[in-house]
Structure formats: structure tokens, C-alpha cells
CSV table of N, CA and C in Angstrom, one decimal:
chain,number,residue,atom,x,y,z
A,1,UNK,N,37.0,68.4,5.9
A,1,UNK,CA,37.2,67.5,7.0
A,1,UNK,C,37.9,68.3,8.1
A,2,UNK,N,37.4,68.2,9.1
A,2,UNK,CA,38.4,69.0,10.4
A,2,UNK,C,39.8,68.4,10.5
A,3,UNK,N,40.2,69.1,11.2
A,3,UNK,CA,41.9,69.1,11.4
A,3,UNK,C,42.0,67.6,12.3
A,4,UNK,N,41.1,67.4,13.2
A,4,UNK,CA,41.3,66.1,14.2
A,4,UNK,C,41.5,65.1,13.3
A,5,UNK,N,40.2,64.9,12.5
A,5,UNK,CA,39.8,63.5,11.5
A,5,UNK,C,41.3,63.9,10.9
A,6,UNK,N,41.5,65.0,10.0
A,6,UNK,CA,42.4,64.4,9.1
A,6,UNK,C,43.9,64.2,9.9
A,7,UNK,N,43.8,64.7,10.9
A,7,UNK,CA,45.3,64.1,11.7
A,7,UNK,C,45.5,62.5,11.5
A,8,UNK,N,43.7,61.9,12.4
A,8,UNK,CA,43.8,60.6,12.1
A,8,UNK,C,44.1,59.9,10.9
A,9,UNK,N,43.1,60.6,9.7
A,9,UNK,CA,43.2,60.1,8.8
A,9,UNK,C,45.2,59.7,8.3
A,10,UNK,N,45.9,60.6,8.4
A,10,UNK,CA,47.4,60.6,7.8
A,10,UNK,C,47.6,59.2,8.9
A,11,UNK,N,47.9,58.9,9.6
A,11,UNK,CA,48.5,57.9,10.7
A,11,UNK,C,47.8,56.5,9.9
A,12,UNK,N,46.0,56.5,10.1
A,12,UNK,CA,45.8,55.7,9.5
A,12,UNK,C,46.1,55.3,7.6
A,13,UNK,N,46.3,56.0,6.9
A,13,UNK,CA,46.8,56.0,5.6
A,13,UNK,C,48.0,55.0,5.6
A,14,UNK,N,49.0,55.1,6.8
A,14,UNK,CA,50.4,54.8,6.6
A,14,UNK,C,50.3,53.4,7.1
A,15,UNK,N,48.9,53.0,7.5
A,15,UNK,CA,48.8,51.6,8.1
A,15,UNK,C,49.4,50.3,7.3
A,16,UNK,N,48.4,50.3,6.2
A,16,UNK,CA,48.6,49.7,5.0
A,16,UNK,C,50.2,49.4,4.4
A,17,UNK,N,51.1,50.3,4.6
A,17,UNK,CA,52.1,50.5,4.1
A,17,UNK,C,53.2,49.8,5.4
A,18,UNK,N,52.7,49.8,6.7
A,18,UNK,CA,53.5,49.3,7.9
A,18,UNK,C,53.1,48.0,7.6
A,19,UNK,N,51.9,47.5,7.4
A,19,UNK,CA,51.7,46.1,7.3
A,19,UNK,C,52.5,45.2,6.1
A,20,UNK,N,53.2,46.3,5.2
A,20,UNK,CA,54.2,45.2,4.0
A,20,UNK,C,55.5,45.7,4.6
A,21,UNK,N,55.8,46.6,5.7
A,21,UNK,CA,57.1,47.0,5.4
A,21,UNK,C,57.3,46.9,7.4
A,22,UNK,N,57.8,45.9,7.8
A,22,UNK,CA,57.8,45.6,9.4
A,22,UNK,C,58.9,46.8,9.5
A,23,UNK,N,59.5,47.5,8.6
A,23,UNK,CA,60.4,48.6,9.0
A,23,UNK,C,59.8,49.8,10.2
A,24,UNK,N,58.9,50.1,9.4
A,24,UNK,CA,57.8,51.6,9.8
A,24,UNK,C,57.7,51.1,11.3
A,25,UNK,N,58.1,52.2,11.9
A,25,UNK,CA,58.7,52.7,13.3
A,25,UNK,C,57.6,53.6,13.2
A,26,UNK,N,56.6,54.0,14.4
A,26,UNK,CA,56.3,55.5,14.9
A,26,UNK,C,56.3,55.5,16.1
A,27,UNK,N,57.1,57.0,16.1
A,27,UNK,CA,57.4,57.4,17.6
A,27,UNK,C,56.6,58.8,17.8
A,28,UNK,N,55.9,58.7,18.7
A,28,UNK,CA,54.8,59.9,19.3
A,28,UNK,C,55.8,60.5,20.5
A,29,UNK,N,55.6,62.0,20.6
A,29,UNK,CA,56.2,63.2,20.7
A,29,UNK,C,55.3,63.4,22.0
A,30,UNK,N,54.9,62.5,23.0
A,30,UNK,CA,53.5,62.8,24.2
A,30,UNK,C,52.4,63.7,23.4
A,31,UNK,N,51.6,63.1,22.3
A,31,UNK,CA,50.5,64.0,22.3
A,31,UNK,C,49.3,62.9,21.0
A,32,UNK,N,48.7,63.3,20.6
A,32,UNK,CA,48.3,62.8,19.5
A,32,UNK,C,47.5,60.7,19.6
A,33,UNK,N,47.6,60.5,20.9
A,33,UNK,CA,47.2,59.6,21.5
A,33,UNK,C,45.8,58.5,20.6
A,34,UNK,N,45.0,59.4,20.5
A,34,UNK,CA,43.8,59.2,20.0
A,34,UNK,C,43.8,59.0,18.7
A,35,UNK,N,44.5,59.2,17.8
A,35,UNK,CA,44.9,59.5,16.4
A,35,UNK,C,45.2,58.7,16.4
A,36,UNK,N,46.3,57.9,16.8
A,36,UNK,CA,47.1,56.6,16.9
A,36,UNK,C,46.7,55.5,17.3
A,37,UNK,N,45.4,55.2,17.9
A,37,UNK,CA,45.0,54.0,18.4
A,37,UNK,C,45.3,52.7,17.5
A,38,UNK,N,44.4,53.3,16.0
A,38,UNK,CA,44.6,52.1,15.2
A,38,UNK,C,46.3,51.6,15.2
A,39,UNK,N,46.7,52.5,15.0
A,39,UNK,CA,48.5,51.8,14.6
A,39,UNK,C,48.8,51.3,15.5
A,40,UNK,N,48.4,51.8,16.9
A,40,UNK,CA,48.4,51.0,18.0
A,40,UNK,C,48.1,49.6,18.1
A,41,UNK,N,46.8,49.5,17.7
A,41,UNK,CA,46.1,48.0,18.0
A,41,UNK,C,46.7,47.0,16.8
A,42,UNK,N,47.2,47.5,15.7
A,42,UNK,CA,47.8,47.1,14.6
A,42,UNK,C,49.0,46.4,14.9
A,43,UNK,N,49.9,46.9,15.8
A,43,UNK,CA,51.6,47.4,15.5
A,43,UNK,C,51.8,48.0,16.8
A,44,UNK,N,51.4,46.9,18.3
A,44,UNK,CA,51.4,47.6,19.8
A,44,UNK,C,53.3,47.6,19.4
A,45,UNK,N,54.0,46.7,19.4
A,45,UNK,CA,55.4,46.8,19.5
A,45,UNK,C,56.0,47.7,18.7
A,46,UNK,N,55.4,48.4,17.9
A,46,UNK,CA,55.7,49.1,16.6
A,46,UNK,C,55.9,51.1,16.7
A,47,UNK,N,55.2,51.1,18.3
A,47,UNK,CA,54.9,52.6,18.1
A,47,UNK,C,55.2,53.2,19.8
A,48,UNK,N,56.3,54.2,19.7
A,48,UNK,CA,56.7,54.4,21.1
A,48,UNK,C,55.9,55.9,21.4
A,49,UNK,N,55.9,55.7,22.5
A,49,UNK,CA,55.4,57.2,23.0
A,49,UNK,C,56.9,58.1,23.5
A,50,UNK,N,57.7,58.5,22.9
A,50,UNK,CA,59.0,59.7,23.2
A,50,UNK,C,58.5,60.5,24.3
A,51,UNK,N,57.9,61.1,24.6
A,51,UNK,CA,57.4,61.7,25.5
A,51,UNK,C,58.3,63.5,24.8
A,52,UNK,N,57.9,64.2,25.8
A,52,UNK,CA,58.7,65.8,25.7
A,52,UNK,C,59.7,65.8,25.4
A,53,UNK,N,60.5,65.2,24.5
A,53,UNK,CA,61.5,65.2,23.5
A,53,UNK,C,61.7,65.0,22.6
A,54,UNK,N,61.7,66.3,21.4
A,54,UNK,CA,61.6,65.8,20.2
A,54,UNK,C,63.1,66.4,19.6
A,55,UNK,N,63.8,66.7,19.9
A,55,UNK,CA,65.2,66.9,19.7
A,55,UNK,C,65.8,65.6,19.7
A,56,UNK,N,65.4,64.7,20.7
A,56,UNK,CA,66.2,63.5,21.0
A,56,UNK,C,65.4,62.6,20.6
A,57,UNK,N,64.1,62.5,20.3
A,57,UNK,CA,63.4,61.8,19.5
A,57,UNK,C,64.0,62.0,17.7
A,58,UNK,N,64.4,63.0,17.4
A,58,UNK,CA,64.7,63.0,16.0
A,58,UNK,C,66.1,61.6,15.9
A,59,UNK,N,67.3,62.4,17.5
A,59,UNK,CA,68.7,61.7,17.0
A,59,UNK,C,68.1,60.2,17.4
A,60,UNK,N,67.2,60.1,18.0
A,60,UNK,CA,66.8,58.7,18.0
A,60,UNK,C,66.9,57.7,16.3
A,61,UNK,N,65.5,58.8,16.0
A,61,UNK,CA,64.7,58.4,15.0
A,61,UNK,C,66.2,58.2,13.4
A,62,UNK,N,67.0,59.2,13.5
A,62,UNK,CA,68.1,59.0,12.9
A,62,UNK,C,68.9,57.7,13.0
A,63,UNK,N,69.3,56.8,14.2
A,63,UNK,CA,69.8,55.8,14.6
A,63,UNK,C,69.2,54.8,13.6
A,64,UNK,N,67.8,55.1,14.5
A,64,UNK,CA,66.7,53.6,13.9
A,64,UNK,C,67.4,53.8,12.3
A,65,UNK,N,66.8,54.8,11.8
A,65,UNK,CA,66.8,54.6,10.2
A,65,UNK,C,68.4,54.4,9.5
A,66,UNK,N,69.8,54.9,10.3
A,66,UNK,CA,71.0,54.1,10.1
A,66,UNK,C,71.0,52.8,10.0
A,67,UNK,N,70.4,52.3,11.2
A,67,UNK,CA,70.0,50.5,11.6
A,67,UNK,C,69.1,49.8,10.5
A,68,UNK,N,68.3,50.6,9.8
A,68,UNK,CA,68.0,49.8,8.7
A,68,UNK,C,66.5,50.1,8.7
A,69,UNK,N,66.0,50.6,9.9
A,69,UNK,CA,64.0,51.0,10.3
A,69,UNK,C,64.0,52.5,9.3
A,70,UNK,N,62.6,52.4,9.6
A,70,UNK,CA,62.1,53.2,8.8
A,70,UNK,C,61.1,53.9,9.7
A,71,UNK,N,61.5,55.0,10.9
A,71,UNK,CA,61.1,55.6,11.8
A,71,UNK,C,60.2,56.6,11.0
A,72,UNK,N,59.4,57.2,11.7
A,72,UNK,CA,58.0,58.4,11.6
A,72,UNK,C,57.9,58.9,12.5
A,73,UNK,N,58.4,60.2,12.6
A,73,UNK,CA,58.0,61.3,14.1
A,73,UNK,C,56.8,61.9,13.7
A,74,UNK,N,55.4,61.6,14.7
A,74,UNK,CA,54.7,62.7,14.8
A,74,UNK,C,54.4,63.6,15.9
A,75,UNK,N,54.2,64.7,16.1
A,75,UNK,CA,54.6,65.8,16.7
A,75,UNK,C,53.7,66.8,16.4
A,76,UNK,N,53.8,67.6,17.3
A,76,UNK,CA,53.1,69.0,17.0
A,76,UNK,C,54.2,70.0,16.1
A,77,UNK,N,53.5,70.6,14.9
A,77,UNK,CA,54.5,71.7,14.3
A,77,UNK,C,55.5,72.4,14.6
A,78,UNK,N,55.3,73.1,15.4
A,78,UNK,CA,56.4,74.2,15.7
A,78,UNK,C,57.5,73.1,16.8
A,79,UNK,N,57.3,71.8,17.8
A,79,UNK,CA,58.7,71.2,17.8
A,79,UNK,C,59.2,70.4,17.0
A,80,UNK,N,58.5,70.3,16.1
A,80,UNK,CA,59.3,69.6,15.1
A,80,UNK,C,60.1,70.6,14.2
A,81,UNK,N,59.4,71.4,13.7
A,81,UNK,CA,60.0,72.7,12.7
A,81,UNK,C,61.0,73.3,13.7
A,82,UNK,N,60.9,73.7,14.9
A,82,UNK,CA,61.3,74.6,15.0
A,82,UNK,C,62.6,74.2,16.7
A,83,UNK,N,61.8,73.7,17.4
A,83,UNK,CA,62.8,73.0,18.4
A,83,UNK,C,63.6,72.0,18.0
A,84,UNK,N,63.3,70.8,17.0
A,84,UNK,CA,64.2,70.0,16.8
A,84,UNK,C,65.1,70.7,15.2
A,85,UNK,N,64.9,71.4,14.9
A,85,UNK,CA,65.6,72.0,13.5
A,85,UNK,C,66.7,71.2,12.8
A,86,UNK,N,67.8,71.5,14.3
A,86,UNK,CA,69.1,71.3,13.9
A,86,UNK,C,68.8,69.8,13.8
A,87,UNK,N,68.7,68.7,14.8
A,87,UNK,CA,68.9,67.8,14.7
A,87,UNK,C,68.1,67.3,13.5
A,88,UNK,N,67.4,68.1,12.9
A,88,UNK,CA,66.8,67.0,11.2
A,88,UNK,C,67.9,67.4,10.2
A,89,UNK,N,68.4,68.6,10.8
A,89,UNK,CA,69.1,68.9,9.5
A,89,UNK,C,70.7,68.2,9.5
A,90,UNK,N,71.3,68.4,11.2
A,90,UNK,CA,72.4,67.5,10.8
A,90,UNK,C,72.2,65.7,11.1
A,91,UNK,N,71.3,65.4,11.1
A,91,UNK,CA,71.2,64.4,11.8
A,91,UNK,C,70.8,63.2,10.7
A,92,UNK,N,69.5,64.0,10.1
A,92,UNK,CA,68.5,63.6,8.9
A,92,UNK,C,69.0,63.7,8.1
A,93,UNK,N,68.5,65.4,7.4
A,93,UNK,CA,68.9,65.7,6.1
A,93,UNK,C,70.2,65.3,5.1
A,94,UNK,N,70.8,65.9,6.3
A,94,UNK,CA,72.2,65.7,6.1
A,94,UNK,C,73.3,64.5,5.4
A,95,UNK,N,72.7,63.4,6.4
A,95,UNK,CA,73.1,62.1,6.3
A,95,UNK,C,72.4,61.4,5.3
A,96,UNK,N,71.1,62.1,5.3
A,96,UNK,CA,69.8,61.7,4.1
A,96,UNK,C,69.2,60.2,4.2
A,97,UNK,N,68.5,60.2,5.5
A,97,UNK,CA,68.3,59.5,6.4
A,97,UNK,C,67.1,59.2,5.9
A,98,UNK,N,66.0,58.0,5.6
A,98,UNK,CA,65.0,58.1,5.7
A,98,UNK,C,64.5,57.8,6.8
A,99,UNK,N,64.1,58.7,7.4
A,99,UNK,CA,63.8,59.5,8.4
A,99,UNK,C,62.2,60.1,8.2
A,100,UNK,N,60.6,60.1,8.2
A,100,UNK,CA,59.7,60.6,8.0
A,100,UNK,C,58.9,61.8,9.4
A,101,UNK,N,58.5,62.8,8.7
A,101,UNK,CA,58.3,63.7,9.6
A,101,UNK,C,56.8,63.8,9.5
A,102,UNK,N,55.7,63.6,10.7
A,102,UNK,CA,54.7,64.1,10.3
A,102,UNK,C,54.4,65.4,11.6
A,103,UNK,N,54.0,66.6,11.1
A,103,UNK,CA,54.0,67.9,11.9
A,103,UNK,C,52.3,68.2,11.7
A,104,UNK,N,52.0,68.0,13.2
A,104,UNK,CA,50.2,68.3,13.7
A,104,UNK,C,50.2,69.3,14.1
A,105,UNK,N,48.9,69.9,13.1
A,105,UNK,CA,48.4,71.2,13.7
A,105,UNK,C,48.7,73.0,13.6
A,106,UNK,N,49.2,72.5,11.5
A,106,UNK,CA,49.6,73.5,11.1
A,106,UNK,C,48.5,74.3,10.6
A,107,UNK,N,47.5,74.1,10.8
A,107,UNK,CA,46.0,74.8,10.6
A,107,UNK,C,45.4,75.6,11.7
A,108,UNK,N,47.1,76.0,12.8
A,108,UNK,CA,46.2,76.4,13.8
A,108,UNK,C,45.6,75.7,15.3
A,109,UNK,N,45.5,74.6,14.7
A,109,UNK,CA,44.0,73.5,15.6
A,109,UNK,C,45.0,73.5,16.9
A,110,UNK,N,46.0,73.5,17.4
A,110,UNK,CA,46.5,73.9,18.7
A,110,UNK,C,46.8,75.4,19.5
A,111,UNK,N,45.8,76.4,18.4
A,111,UNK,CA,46.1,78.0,19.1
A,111,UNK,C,45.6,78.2,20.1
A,112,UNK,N,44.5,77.2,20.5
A,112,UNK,CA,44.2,77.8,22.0
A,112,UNK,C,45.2,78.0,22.8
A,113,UNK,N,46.3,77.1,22.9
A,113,UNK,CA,47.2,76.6,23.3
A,113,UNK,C,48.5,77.7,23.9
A,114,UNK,N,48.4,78.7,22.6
A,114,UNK,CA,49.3,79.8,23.0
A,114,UNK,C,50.1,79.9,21.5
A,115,UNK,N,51.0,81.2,21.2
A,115,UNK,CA,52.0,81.1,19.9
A,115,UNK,C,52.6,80.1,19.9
A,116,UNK,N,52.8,79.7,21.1
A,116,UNK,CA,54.2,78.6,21.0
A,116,UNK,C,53.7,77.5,20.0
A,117,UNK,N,52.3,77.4,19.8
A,117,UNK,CA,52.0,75.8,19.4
A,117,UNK,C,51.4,76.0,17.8
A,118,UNK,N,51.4,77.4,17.1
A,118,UNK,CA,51.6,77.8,15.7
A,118,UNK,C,52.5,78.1,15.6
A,119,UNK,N,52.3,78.3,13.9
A,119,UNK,CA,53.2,78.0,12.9
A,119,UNK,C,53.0,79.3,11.7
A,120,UNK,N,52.0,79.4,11.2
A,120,UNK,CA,51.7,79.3,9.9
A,120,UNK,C,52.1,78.8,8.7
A,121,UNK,N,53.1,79.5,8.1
A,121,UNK,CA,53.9,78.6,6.9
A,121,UNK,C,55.2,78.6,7.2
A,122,UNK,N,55.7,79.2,8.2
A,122,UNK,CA,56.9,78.9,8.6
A,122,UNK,C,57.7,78.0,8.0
A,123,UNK,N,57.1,76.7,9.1
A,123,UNK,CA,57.5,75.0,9.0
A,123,UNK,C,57.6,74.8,7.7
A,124,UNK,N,57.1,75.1,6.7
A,124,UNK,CA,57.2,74.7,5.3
A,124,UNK,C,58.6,75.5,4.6
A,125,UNK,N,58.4,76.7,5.0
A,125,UNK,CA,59.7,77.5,4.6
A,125,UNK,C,60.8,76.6,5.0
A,126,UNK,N,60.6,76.8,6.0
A,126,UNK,CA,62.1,76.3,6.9
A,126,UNK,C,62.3,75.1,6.4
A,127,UNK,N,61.8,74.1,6.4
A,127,UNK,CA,62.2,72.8,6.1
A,127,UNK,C,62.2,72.6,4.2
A,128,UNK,N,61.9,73.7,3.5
A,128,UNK,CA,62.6,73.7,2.0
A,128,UNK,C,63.6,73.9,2.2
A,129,UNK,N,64.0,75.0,3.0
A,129,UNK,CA,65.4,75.8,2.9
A,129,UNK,C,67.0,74.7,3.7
A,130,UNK,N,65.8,73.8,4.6
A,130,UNK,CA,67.2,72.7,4.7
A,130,UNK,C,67.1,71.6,3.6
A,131,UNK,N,66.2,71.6,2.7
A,131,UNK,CA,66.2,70.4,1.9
A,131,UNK,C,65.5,69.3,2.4
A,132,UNK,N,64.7,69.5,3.0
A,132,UNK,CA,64.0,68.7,3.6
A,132,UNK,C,62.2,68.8,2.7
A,133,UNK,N,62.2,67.1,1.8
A,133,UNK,CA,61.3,67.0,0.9
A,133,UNK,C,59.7,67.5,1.9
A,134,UNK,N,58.9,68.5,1.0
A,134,UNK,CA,57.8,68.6,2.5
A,134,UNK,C,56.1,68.7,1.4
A,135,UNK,N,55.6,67.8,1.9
A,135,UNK,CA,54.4,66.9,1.8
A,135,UNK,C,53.1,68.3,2.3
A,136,UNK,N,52.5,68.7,1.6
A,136,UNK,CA,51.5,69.5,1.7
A,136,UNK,C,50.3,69.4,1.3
A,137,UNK,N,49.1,68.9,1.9
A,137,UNK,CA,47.9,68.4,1.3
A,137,UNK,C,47.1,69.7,1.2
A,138,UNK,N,47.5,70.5,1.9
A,138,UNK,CA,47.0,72.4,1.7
A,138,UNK,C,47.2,72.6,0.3
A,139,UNK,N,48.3,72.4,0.3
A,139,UNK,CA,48.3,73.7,-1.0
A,139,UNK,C,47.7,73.0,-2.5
A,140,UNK,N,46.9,72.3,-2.7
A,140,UNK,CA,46.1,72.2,-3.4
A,140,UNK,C,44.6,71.9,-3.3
A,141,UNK,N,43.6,72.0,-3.3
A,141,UNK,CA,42.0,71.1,-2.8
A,141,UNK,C,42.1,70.3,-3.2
A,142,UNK,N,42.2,70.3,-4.6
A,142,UNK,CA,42.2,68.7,-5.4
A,142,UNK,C,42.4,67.9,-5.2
A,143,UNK,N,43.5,68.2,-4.3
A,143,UNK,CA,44.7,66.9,-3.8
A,143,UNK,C,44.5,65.4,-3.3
A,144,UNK,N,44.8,64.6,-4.3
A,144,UNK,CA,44.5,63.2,-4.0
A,144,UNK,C,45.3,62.8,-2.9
A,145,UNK,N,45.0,62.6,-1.6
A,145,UNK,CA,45.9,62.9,-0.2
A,145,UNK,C,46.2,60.9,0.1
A,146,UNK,N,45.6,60.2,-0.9
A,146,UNK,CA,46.2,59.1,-0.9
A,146,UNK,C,47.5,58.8,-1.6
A,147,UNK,N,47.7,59.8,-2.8
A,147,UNK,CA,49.0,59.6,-3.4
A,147,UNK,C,50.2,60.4,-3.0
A,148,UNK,N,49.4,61.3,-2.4
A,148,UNK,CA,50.6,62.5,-1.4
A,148,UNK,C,50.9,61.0,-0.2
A,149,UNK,N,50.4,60.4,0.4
A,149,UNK,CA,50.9,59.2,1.3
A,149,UNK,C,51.9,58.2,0.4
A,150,UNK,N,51.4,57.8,-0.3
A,150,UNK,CA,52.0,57.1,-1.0
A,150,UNK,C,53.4,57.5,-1.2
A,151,UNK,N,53.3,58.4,-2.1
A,151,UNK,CA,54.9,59.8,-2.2
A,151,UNK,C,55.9,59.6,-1.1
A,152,UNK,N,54.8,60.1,-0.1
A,152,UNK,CA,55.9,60.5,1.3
A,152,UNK,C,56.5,59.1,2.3
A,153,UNK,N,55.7,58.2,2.0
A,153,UNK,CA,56.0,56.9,2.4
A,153,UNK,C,57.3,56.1,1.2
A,154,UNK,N,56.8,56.1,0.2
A,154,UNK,CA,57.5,55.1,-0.8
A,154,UNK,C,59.2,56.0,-0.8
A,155,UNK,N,58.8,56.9,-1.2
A,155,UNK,CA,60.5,57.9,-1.2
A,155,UNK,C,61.2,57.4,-0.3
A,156,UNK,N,62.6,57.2,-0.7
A,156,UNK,CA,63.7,56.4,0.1
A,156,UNK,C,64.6,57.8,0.7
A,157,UNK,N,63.9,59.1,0.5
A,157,UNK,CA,64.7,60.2,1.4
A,157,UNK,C,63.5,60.7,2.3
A,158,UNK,N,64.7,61.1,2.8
A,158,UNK,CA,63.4,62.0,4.4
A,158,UNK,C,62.8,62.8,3.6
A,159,UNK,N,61.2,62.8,4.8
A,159,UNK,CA,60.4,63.5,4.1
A,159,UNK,C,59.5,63.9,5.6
A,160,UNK,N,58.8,65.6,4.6
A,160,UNK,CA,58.0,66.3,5.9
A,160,UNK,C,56.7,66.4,5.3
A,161,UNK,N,55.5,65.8,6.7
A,161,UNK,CA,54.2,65.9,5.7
A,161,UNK,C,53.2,67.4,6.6
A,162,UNK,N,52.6,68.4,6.8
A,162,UNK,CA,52.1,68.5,7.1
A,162,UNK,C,50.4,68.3,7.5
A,163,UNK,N,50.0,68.5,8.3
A,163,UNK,CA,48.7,68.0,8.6
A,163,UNK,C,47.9,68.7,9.6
């Protein structure tokens, strides 16, 4: 499956799970528009557009999930991994926030774009090394990518999925 479909596919998976739990918050990072429709037309009140902030989209998403929501950043890789860092780690991790992380486009699929918008396995390093639980549908083929949702959804600690 191409990187686009399964972007959608992750957003749509988590549908099901917003429709029992009016918690599930997603907040979009300005990008990823198309991917999102459905949760859109599902859950219009349910899903903000953050725009070019994802440092203050995290301490956002930290709040919500103090308050009792159950927020979802998705984002392109490297600002999530890598521009918002600190704030998952003291913000999130730290406090152990459920707080959910989805990071687009660790396959590359934004290189046209320039380094700035890869990764490779970085994001995965980095975010073991703060403790941050991280969701990998790569690293196995097998991978039943409905119970890796399941996992990353149902866990009551933050979690990072890549996609």
C-alpha cells in the first residue's frame, strides 16, 4: 500500500474508536488535509487545524489531555520528532499524559520537499530514548496494523505511531 493510502488508512482506523470515546481530539499540524476528511465529516467539532505550530500544538494537546480529552497530533515526522521534542518530553512524557502522536511520512514520501521533511529512523530512536511508547507498522510485514491501532489507541499512556 503507498504511503498516502496508508496515512489515510491510520486516521481512518481511529474512527471507530472516536465514535465510543467523544474524548478523541485531533489536531492537524497545516498539512494532511485529505487524509482527514472522513474524521472530518464524522467529528466536524472534533478536529482542529493548528496550523505551523507544533511545539504549541503539543503544550496545547498536553492541556486537553490534563482536562480529561484524549488529543491526537498528526504532523509531519521530523516536527514532531524533532521541533516539538522538548515539549513531548516535558510536557507529555513527563507528566505521562495521554497525549497520542501520529508522525507522516517516515518512508520518505515528503523528500521531495528537502532534508528538512525526513527522518529515517531517527524519530523512533529519539522518542524510545525519552520513553515515549512508539507504534511501528514497519518493522514487521506481518503486522496486523489493526491491533497496532487498537494498542496505540486503548493504552492510557502517550503513545507514538509512525506512518
Amino acid at each position: 500500500m503507498d504511503d498516502l493510502n496508508f496515512r489515510g488508512q491510520v486516521i481512518n482506523a481511529i474512527i471507530p474508536y472516536a465514535k465510543k470515546n467523544r474524548r478523541i481530539i485531533l489536531l492537524v499540524c497545516d498539512m494532511g488535509f485529505g487524509v482527514c476528511d472522513k474524521f472530518k465529516e464524522e467529528f466536524p467539532s472534533r478536529i482542529f487545524n493548528m496550523g505551523i505550530m507544533e511545539q504549541a500544538t503539543v503544550g496545547i494537546a498536553a492541556g486537553m489531555a490534563a482536562a480529561g480529552l484524549m488529543p491526537i497530533v498528526y504532523s509531519i515526522v521530523n516536527f514532531i520528532a524533532f521541533r516539538s521534542l522538548e515539549q513531548i518530553r516535558n510536557d507529555v512524557v513527563i507528566q505521562n499524559l495521554n497525549v497520542k502522536f501520529i508522525a507522516t511520512g517516515v518512508n520518505n514520501h515528503f523528500g521531495n520537499l528537502g532534508k528538512s521533511h525526513c527522518c529515517g529512523i531517527d524519530d523512533k530512536k529519539i522518542m524510545k530514548l525519552i520513553n515515549l511508547k512508539v507504534f511501528d507498522p514497519y518493522e514487521n510485514k506481518d503486522v496486523n496494523f489493526d491491533k497496532i491501532i487498537e494498542e496505540f489507541i486503548m493504552d492510557l499512556k502517550p503513545g507514538y505511531i509512525r506512518v
